[in-house]
Amino acid sequence: MWQRPLIVLCLLSTLVVGRTQQAPRAPPIVFSSDGAWCWFQDPRAVHVRGLHDRVYAAWVTSKGALQVGAWDRLTGRIETTTLKDHWEIDDHDSPSFLVLPDRRLMVFYTRHNRIGLYTRTTAEPEDIRSWGPEIVIAGTQKITYSHPVYLADEKRMYVFWRGESWKPTFSTSLDGSTWTTPRVLVEEEDSGTDIARPYFKIASDGKSEIHITFTDGHPRDDRLNSIHYLEYRSGFFYKANGTRIGSIDTLPVRQRDCDLVYDARRSRVRAWVWDIALDASGNPVIAYARFPKESAHYYHYARWLGDRWLDTALVAAGGWFPQTPAGTKEREPHYSGGIALDHDDPSIVYLSRQVKGMFEIERWATPDRGMTWTSKPITRDSTEPNVRPVLARNVGASGEVLLWMRGDYVYWTDYHTRIMLLEASLDAR
């Protein structure tokens, strides 16, 4: 039985910039010369220190191969293994990770709205060269994305996904081999108020809590797309203020009973969620984007202060990042460059926005829970877009390890991007 959890903490950011810091000292490296991911599966990158000191990440290549990579922080060596040679050419198919207490790695993977959610576990700790057999978690549903969590107090694994009903769905396991029948997490019964296809993100303390933020639907389809929140703890679901709103025995939870973090019905401006993390007090922080116009995206930072949500505009992000072919209408005008929280320190956020017409990565930090901010460029004067940043989980006090996509991107089935990696030690902050 497992004895210690994968501890995942969180972060986010918003507001105006105070002073500007200097760029990191070391240049980024190419982790993979061919790879892409969507942002609705996490963790996409994890850090493990044991026999080695490594960062692991996963992606889908432009030819549809499902791959996992390991980068050694001490030697700089990169290893890559292919789990599926011809999985599917689609960035929605990228895997997510769970690190077991014995430092073996579990990966969870699906295809895009196709039948099956699968998992495999490395045969040895910290070694991606050999894997155990593929286990089917859900083999009869059309599934997209995956978000695994382990709760030490329950000695139980959870994995969440977008299910066949297009609603947040999950299954649990005590051993990683046998999984419960899938259950829908959130929906709304009343016609006319139904949440059609919520997009959601997950954070956990690794012990007893799972924090979920979700939307009504896709901003392309829902012009009043809002941001909601609920917490799971010890068999029950709660709002951020502790009000109980449901039980795991009486699912699904009703959307109307959850926290309304951002109400697009009042502002008439649609939104889309990007990340959720927990601050040092265990309170949720949510990063998301608003779209006053499809050509004008804005990043927002919403933080639970203990008695209310504080929602702050961080910075203008520019327009969409896909490179729209000449003479065509953009199919995904709500694809922002991307914003990610540092789950080890919720005062730090990395984001991609347009600078001089090109998508660049920046690091933003706040010393006072979002009242003031400093920022520094991570990339500058680029000739290719830099998008969808993510920070490796569990790096802790040794620094920050940032990964992102760089290259040409037209559509989620038409991309030629690389996975970049940059380590920022404490000295380089």
CSV table of C-alpha atoms in Angstrom, one decimal, residues 8-385:
chain,number,residue,atom,x,y,z
A,8,VAL,CA,1.2,19.1,-5.6
A,9,LEU,CA,1.0,22.7,-4.7
A,10,CYS,CA,-0.1,25.7,-6.8
A,11,LEU,CA,0.3,29.2,-8.0
A,12,LEU,CA,-1.0,32.0,-10.1
A,13,SER,CA,-0.8,35.7,-10.8
A,14,THR,CA,-2.3,38.9,-12.0
A,15,LEU,CA,-2.2,42.7,-12.0
A,16,VAL,CA,0.1,45.5,-13.1
A,17,VAL,CA,3.8,45.4,-13.3
A,18,GLY,CA,6.0,47.2,-10.8
A,19,ARG,CA,9.6,46.9,-11.7
A,20,THR,CA,11.2,44.6,-14.3
A,21,GLN,CA,13.7,41.9,-13.5
A,22,GLN,CA,16.5,40.7,-15.6
A,23,ALA,CA,16.2,37.6,-17.9
A,24,PRO,CA,17.5,34.2,-16.7
A,25,ARG,CA,21.2,33.5,-17.2
A,26,ALA,CA,21.2,30.1,-18.9
A,27,PRO,CA,19.7,29.7,-22.4
A,28,PRO,CA,16.8,27.2,-22.9
A,29,ILE,CA,17.4,23.8,-24.3
A,30,VAL,CA,15.4,21.7,-26.7
A,31,PHE,CA,13.8,18.9,-24.7
A,32,SER,CA,12.2,17.4,-27.8
A,33,SER,CA,12.6,18.5,-31.4
A,34,ASP,CA,9.0,17.4,-32.1
A,35,GLY,CA,6.2,17.7,-29.6
A,36,ALA,CA,3.0,19.4,-28.6
A,37,TRP,CA,0.4,19.4,-25.8
A,38,CYS,CA,-3.0,20.8,-25.0
A,39,TRP,CA,-3.4,22.5,-21.5
A,40,PHE,CA,-6.3,20.3,-20.3
A,41,GLN,CA,-4.2,17.4,-19.0
A,42,ASP,CA,-2.0,17.7,-15.9
A,43,PRO,CA,0.6,17.2,-14.6
A,44,ARG,CA,2.3,17.4,-18.0
A,45,ALA,CA,5.8,17.6,-16.3
A,46,VAL,CA,7.0,16.4,-12.9
A,47,HIS,CA,10.3,16.5,-11.0
A,48,VAL,CA,11.6,13.4,-9.1
A,49,ARG,CA,14.7,13.4,-6.9
A,50,GLY,CA,15.9,10.0,-5.7
A,51,LEU,CA,18.4,7.9,-7.5
A,52,HIS,CA,18.6,10.7,-10.0
A,53,ASP,CA,17.5,14.4,-10.2
A,54,ARG,CA,15.2,14.4,-13.2
A,55,VAL,CA,12.3,16.2,-14.9
A,56,TYR,CA,9.9,14.1,-16.8
A,57,ALA,CA,7.5,15.4,-19.5
A,58,ALA,CA,5.2,13.9,-22.2
A,59,TRP,CA,3.9,15.0,-25.6
A,60,VAL,CA,2.5,14.0,-28.9
A,61,THR,CA,4.7,14.4,-32.0
A,62,SER,CA,3.6,15.9,-35.3
A,63,LYS,CA,3.4,12.4,-36.7
A,64,GLY,CA,1.1,11.1,-33.9
A,65,ALA,CA,3.7,9.3,-31.6
A,66,LEU,CA,3.0,9.3,-27.9
A,67,GLN,CA,6.3,10.0,-26.1
A,68,VAL,CA,7.8,10.5,-22.6
A,69,GLY,CA,11.1,12.2,-22.0
A,70,ALA,CA,13.5,12.5,-19.0
A,71,TRP,CA,16.0,15.4,-18.5
A,72,ASP,CA,18.7,14.9,-15.9
A,73,ARG,CA,19.3,18.2,-14.0
A,74,LEU,CA,22.9,17.1,-13.1
A,75,THR,CA,24.2,15.7,-16.3
A,76,GLY,CA,22.0,17.4,-18.8
A,77,ARG,CA,21.3,14.0,-20.5
A,78,ILE,CA,17.9,13.6,-22.3
A,79,GLU,CA,16.2,10.3,-22.8
A,80,THR,CA,13.0,9.7,-24.8
A,81,THR,CA,10.8,6.7,-25.1
A,82,THR,CA,7.8,6.1,-27.4
A,83,LEU,CA,4.7,4.6,-25.8
A,84,LYS,CA,2.7,4.5,-29.0
A,85,ASP,CA,4.2,4.9,-32.5
A,86,HIS,CA,1.0,5.8,-34.2
A,87,TRP,CA,-1.4,7.0,-31.6
A,88,GLU,CA,-3.1,10.0,-33.2
A,89,ILE,CA,-1.9,13.3,-34.7
A,90,ASP,CA,-3.7,15.5,-32.1
A,91,ASP,CA,-2.3,17.6,-29.3
A,92,HIS,CA,-5.3,16.7,-27.1
A,93,ASP,CA,-3.8,13.3,-26.7
A,94,SER,CA,-0.8,14.2,-24.6
A,95,PRO,CA,-0.4,12.1,-21.3
A,96,SER,CA,-0.4,13.2,-17.7
A,97,PHE,CA,1.7,11.9,-14.8
A,98,LEU,CA,1.4,10.5,-11.3
A,99,VAL,CA,4.5,9.8,-9.3
A,100,LEU,CA,4.2,6.8,-7.0
A,101,PRO,CA,5.8,6.8,-3.5
A,102,ASP,CA,8.4,4.3,-4.8
A,103,ARG,CA,9.3,6.9,-7.5
A,104,ARG,CA,7.8,4.8,-10.4
A,105,LEU,CA,5.9,6.9,-12.9
A,106,MET,CA,2.4,6.3,-14.0
A,107,VAL,CA,1.2,7.9,-17.3
A,108,PHE,CA,-2.5,8.3,-18.3
A,109,TYR,CA,-3.5,8.9,-21.9
A,110,THR,CA,-6.5,9.1,-24.2
A,111,ARG,CA,-7.3,10.1,-27.7
A,112,HIS,CA,-9.5,13.0,-28.7
A,113,ASN,CA,-13.1,12.1,-28.0
A,114,ARG,CA,-12.5,8.5,-28.8
A,115,ILE,CA,-13.1,5.3,-26.8
A,116,GLY,CA,-10.7,4.5,-24.0
A,117,LEU,CA,-8.6,5.9,-21.1
A,118,TYR,CA,-5.4,4.0,-20.4
A,119,THR,CA,-2.5,3.9,-18.0
A,120,ARG,CA,1.0,2.3,-17.9
A,121,THR,CA,3.6,2.3,-15.1
A,122,THR,CA,7.3,2.2,-15.3
A,123,ALA,CA,8.8,-1.2,-14.3
A,124,GLU,CA,11.5,0.5,-12.2
A,125,PRO,CA,11.7,3.8,-10.3
A,126,GLU,CA,12.8,6.8,-12.3
A,127,ASP,CA,13.4,4.7,-15.4
A,128,ILE,CA,11.3,5.4,-18.6
A,129,ARG,CA,13.0,2.7,-20.6
A,130,SER,CA,10.7,-0.2,-19.6
A,131,TRP,CA,7.0,-0.2,-18.8
A,132,GLY,CA,4.4,-2.5,-17.4
A,133,PRO,CA,1.3,-3.6,-19.3
A,134,GLU,CA,-1.3,-1.2,-20.5
A,135,ILE,CA,-4.3,-1.1,-18.2
A,136,VAL,CA,-7.8,0.0,-19.4
A,137,ILE,CA,-9.4,2.4,-17.0
A,138,ALA,CA,-12.5,3.1,-19.1
A,139,GLY,CA,-12.9,1.1,-22.3
A,140,THR,CA,-16.4,1.9,-23.4
A,141,GLN,CA,-16.6,5.7,-23.2
A,142,LYS,CA,-15.5,8.4,-25.6
A,143,ILE,CA,-12.9,10.3,-23.5
A,144,THR,CA,-10.6,13.3,-23.8
A,145,TYR,CA,-7.9,14.5,-21.3
A,146,SER,CA,-6.7,13.1,-18.0
A,147,HIS,CA,-6.0,14.5,-14.5
A,148,PRO,CA,-4.7,11.9,-12.0
A,149,VAL,CA,-4.5,12.6,-8.2
A,150,TYR,CA,-3.5,10.4,-5.2
A,151,LEU,CA,-5.0,11.2,-1.8
A,152,ALA,CA,-2.8,9.7,1.0
A,153,ASP,CA,-5.5,9.9,3.7
A,154,GLU,CA,-7.8,7.7,1.6
A,155,LYS,CA,-4.9,5.6,0.1
A,156,ARG,CA,-6.8,6.1,-3.2
A,157,MET,CA,-6.1,7.2,-6.7
A,158,TYR,CA,-8.5,9.4,-8.7
A,159,VAL,CA,-8.4,10.2,-12.4
A,160,PHE,CA,-10.6,12.7,-14.0
A,161,TRP,CA,-11.5,13.2,-17.6
A,162,ARG,CA,-14.0,14.7,-20.0
A,163,GLY,CA,-16.5,11.8,-20.5
A,164,GLU,CA,-18.9,10.7,-23.1
A,165,SER,CA,-21.5,13.1,-21.9
A,166,TRP,CA,-18.9,15.9,-22.3
A,167,LYS,CA,-19.1,16.4,-18.5
A,168,PRO,CA,-16.3,16.0,-15.9
A,169,THR,CA,-16.1,12.3,-15.1
A,170,PHE,CA,-13.9,10.2,-12.8
A,171,SER,CA,-12.9,6.8,-11.6
A,172,THR,CA,-10.9,5.7,-8.5
A,173,SER,CA,-8.6,2.8,-7.7
A,174,LEU,CA,-6.8,1.4,-4.6
A,175,ASP,CA,-4.1,-0.4,-6.6
A,176,GLY,CA,-3.8,1.3,-10.0
A,177,SER,CA,-5.0,-1.9,-11.7
A,178,THR,CA,-8.7,-2.1,-10.9
A,179,TRP,CA,-10.9,1.0,-11.4
A,180,THR,CA,-14.4,1.8,-10.4
A,181,THR,CA,-17.3,2.4,-12.8
A,182,PRO,CA,-17.0,6.0,-14.2
A,183,ARG,CA,-19.2,8.7,-12.6
A,184,VAL,CA,-20.1,12.2,-13.7
A,185,LEU,CA,-18.9,14.8,-11.3
A,186,VAL,CA,-20.9,18.0,-12.2
A,187,GLU,CA,-23.9,18.7,-14.3
A,188,GLU,CA,-27.1,20.7,-14.2
A,189,GLU,CA,-30.5,19.1,-14.6
A,190,ASP,CA,-32.7,22.1,-15.6
A,191,SER,CA,-33.1,22.5,-19.4
A,192,GLY,CA,-31.9,25.8,-20.6
A,193,THR,CA,-29.2,26.0,-18.0
A,194,ASP,CA,-27.3,22.8,-18.8
A,195,ILE,CA,-23.5,23.0,-18.9
A,196,ALA,CA,-22.9,21.6,-22.3
A,197,ARG,CA,-19.2,20.7,-22.3
A,198,PRO,CA,-17.3,22.0,-19.2
A,199,TYR,CA,-13.5,22.4,-19.4
A,200,PHE,CA,-11.9,21.8,-16.1
A,201,LYS,CA,-8.6,21.9,-14.2
A,202,ILE,CA,-7.6,20.0,-11.0
A,203,ALA,CA,-5.3,20.8,-8.1
A,204,SER,CA,-4.7,18.7,-4.9
A,205,ASP,CA,-2.8,18.8,-1.6
A,206,GLY,CA,-2.0,15.1,-2.1
A,207,LYS,CA,-3.5,14.3,1.2
A,208,SER,CA,-7.3,14.8,1.5
A,209,GLU,CA,-8.3,17.6,-0.9
A,210,ILE,CA,-9.1,17.9,-4.6
A,211,HIS,CA,-9.9,21.4,-6.0
A,212,ILE,CA,-11.7,21.7,-9.3
A,213,THR,CA,-12.4,24.7,-11.5
A,214,PHE,CA,-14.6,24.5,-14.6
A,215,THR,CA,-16.4,26.4,-17.2
A,216,ASP,CA,-20.0,26.2,-18.6
A,217,GLY,CA,-18.6,25.1,-22.0
A,218,HIS,CA,-16.3,26.1,-24.8
A,219,PRO,CA,-16.0,29.9,-25.4
A,220,ARG,CA,-16.5,29.3,-29.1
A,221,ASP,CA,-20.0,27.9,-28.4
A,222,ASP,CA,-20.9,29.7,-25.2
A,223,ARG,CA,-20.8,33.5,-25.3
A,224,LEU,CA,-21.4,33.7,-21.6
A,225,ASN,CA,-18.8,31.1,-20.5
A,226,SER,CA,-18.2,31.6,-16.8
A,227,ILE,CA,-15.7,30.1,-14.2
A,228,HIS,CA,-16.9,27.9,-11.4
A,229,TYR,CA,-15.2,26.1,-8.4
A,230,LEU,CA,-15.7,23.3,-6.0
A,231,GLU,CA,-13.6,21.3,-3.5
A,232,TYR,CA,-13.7,17.6,-2.6
A,233,ARG,CA,-12.7,16.6,0.9
A,234,SER,CA,-13.4,13.4,2.9
A,235,GLY,CA,-16.4,12.2,0.8
A,236,PHE,CA,-18.1,15.6,0.5
A,237,PHE,CA,-18.0,18.6,-1.8
A,238,TYR,CA,-17.8,22.2,-0.7
A,239,LYS,CA,-17.7,25.8,-1.8
A,240,ALA,CA,-14.6,27.8,-1.0
A,241,ASN,CA,-16.2,29.2,2.1
A,242,GLY,CA,-16.8,25.7,3.5
A,243,THR,CA,-20.5,25.4,2.6
A,244,ARG,CA,-21.3,21.7,1.9
A,245,ILE,CA,-22.9,21.3,-1.5
A,246,GLY,CA,-23.0,17.5,-2.1
A,247,SER,CA,-21.7,14.1,-1.3
A,248,ILE,CA,-19.7,11.6,-3.3
A,249,ASP,CA,-22.6,9.2,-2.7
A,250,THR,CA,-25.1,11.5,-4.3
A,251,LEU,CA,-23.3,12.7,-7.5
A,252,PRO,CA,-23.5,14.6,-9.7
A,253,VAL,CA,-23.0,18.0,-7.9
A,254,ARG,CA,-25.2,20.7,-9.4
A,255,GLN,CA,-23.4,23.5,-11.1
A,256,ARG,CA,-25.6,26.1,-9.5
A,257,ASP,CA,-24.4,25.1,-6.1
A,258,CYS,CA,-20.7,25.6,-6.8
A,259,ASP,CA,-18.8,28.8,-6.4
A,260,LEU,CA,-19.3,31.3,-9.3
A,261,VAL,CA,-15.8,32.7,-9.5
A,262,TYR,CA,-16.4,34.8,-12.6
A,263,ASP,CA,-19.9,35.6,-13.9
A,264,ALA,CA,-19.8,36.2,-17.7
A,265,ARG,CA,-23.6,36.8,-17.6
A,266,ARG,CA,-22.9,40.1,-15.8
A,267,SER,CA,-20.0,41.3,-17.8
A,268,ARG,CA,-21.1,39.8,-21.2
A,269,VAL,CA,-17.5,38.7,-21.7
A,270,ARG,CA,-16.7,35.0,-22.2
A,271,ALA,CA,-13.8,33.3,-20.4
A,272,TRP,CA,-11.7,30.0,-20.5
A,273,VAL,CA,-9.9,28.4,-17.6
A,274,TRP,CA,-6.1,27.8,-17.7
A,275,ASP,CA,-4.9,26.6,-14.3
A,276,ILE,CA,-5.7,26.1,-10.6
A,277,ALA,CA,-3.3,25.8,-7.7
A,278,LEU,CA,-3.2,26.1,-3.9
A,279,ASP,CA,-1.4,28.9,-1.9
A,280,ALA,CA,0.5,28.3,1.3
A,281,SER,CA,-2.7,28.4,3.3
A,282,GLY,CA,-4.3,25.8,1.0
A,283,ASN,CA,-6.6,28.3,-0.7
A,284,PRO,CA,-7.3,28.0,-4.4
A,285,VAL,CA,-5.9,30.4,-7.0
A,286,ILE,CA,-7.2,30.3,-10.6
A,287,ALA,CA,-5.7,31.6,-13.8
A,288,TYR,CA,-8.0,32.2,-16.7
A,289,ALA,CA,-8.5,34.3,-19.9
A,290,ARG,CA,-11.2,36.6,-20.8
A,291,PHE,CA,-12.2,37.6,-24.4
A,292,PRO,CA,-13.7,41.0,-24.8
A,293,LYS,CA,-12.9,40.4,-28.5
A,294,GLU,CA,-11.5,37.3,-30.2
A,295,SER,CA,-8.5,39.4,-31.1
A,296,ALA,CA,-8.1,40.8,-27.6
A,297,HIS,CA,-7.4,38.2,-24.8
A,298,TYR,CA,-6.8,39.2,-21.2
A,299,TYR,CA,-5.3,37.1,-18.5
A,300,HIS,CA,-7.0,37.1,-15.0
A,301,TYR,CA,-6.0,35.9,-11.6
A,302,ALA,CA,-8.7,34.9,-9.1
A,303,ARG,CA,-7.7,34.2,-5.5
A,304,TRP,CA,-9.8,33.0,-2.6
A,305,LEU,CA,-8.9,35.2,0.4
A,306,GLY,CA,-10.7,33.2,3.0
A,307,ASP,CA,-14.0,35.1,2.8
A,308,ARG,CA,-14.2,36.2,-0.9
A,309,TRP,CA,-12.8,35.8,-4.3
A,310,LEU,CA,-10.4,38.5,-5.5
A,311,ASP,CA,-10.3,38.7,-9.3
A,312,THR,CA,-7.7,40.9,-10.9
A,313,ALA,CA,-6.8,41.6,-14.5
A,314,LEU,CA,-3.2,40.7,-15.0
A,315,VAL,CA,-2.2,41.7,-18.5
A,316,ALA,CA,-3.3,41.9,-22.2
A,317,ALA,CA,-2.3,38.7,-23.9
A,318,GLY,CA,-2.8,39.7,-27.5
A,319,GLY,CA,-5.0,37.7,-29.9
A,320,TRP,CA,-5.1,34.0,-30.7
A,321,PHE,CA,-1.8,32.2,-31.3
A,322,PRO,CA,-2.6,29.7,-34.1
A,323,GLN,CA,-1.1,30.8,-37.4
A,324,THR,CA,-4.3,31.2,-39.4
A,325,PRO,CA,-3.8,30.3,-43.1
A,326,ALA,CA,-4.3,33.2,-45.5
A,327,GLY,CA,-7.8,33.6,-46.7
A,328,THR,CA,-9.3,31.4,-44.0
A,329,LYS,CA,-11.3,32.1,-40.8
A,330,GLU,CA,-9.5,31.0,-37.6
A,331,ARG,CA,-11.1,27.9,-36.2
A,332,GLU,CA,-9.8,28.4,-32.6
A,333,PRO,CA,-9.8,32.1,-31.9
A,334,HIS,CA,-9.9,31.5,-28.2
A,335,TYR,CA,-6.5,29.7,-28.0
A,336,SER,CA,-4.4,32.2,-26.0
A,337,GLY,CA,-0.7,31.9,-25.7
A,338,GLY,CA,-1.2,30.3,-22.3
A,339,ILE,CA,-0.8,31.0,-18.6
A,340,ALA,CA,0.5,28.6,-15.9
A,341,LEU,CA,0.9,28.7,-12.2
A,342,ASP,CA,3.9,27.5,-10.3
A,343,HIS,CA,2.4,24.8,-8.1
A,344,ASP,CA,5.3,25.0,-5.7
A,345,ASP,CA,4.8,28.8,-5.1
A,346,PRO,CA,1.5,30.5,-5.9
A,347,SER,CA,3.2,33.9,-6.0
A,348,ILE,CA,4.7,33.1,-9.4
A,349,VAL,CA,3.1,32.8,-12.9
A,350,TYR,CA,4.5,32.2,-16.3
A,351,LEU,CA,2.5,33.4,-19.4
A,352,SER,CA,2.7,33.8,-23.1
A,353,ARG,CA,1.6,37.0,-24.7
A,354,GLN,CA,2.2,39.0,-27.9
A,355,VAL,CA,5.1,41.3,-27.8
A,356,LYS,CA,5.9,43.2,-30.9
A,357,GLY,CA,3.6,40.8,-32.8
A,358,MET,CA,5.3,37.6,-31.5
A,359,PHE,CA,4.3,35.4,-28.7
A,360,GLU,CA,6.9,35.5,-25.9
A,361,ILE,CA,7.2,34.0,-22.4
A,362,GLU,CA,7.3,36.1,-19.3
A,363,ARG,CA,7.6,35.4,-15.6
A,364,TRP,CA,5.4,37.4,-13.2
A,365,ALA,CA,5.7,37.4,-9.4
A,366,THR,CA,3.9,39.1,-6.5
A,367,PRO,CA,5.2,39.5,-2.9
A,368,ASP,CA,1.8,40.6,-1.5
A,369,ARG,CA,-0.9,38.1,-2.8
A,370,GLY,CA,-1.4,40.0,-6.0
A,371,MET,CA,-1.4,43.7,-5.0
A,372,THR,CA,1.9,44.5,-6.8
A,373,TRP,CA,3.9,42.6,-9.4
A,374,THR,CA,7.3,42.4,-11.0
A,375,SER,CA,7.9,40.8,-14.4
A,376,LYS,CA,10.8,39.7,-16.6
A,377,PRO,CA,11.1,38.4,-20.1
A,378,ILE,CA,12.0,34.7,-20.6
A,379,THR,CA,12.1,34.9,-24.3
A,380,ARG,CA,12.5,38.0,-26.5
A,381,ASP,CA,12.9,39.0,-30.1
A,382,SER,CA,11.8,35.6,-31.2
A,383,THR,CA,11.2,34.5,-34.8
A,384,GLU,CA,8.8,31.7,-33.7
A,385,PRO,CA,5.8,31.7,-31.3
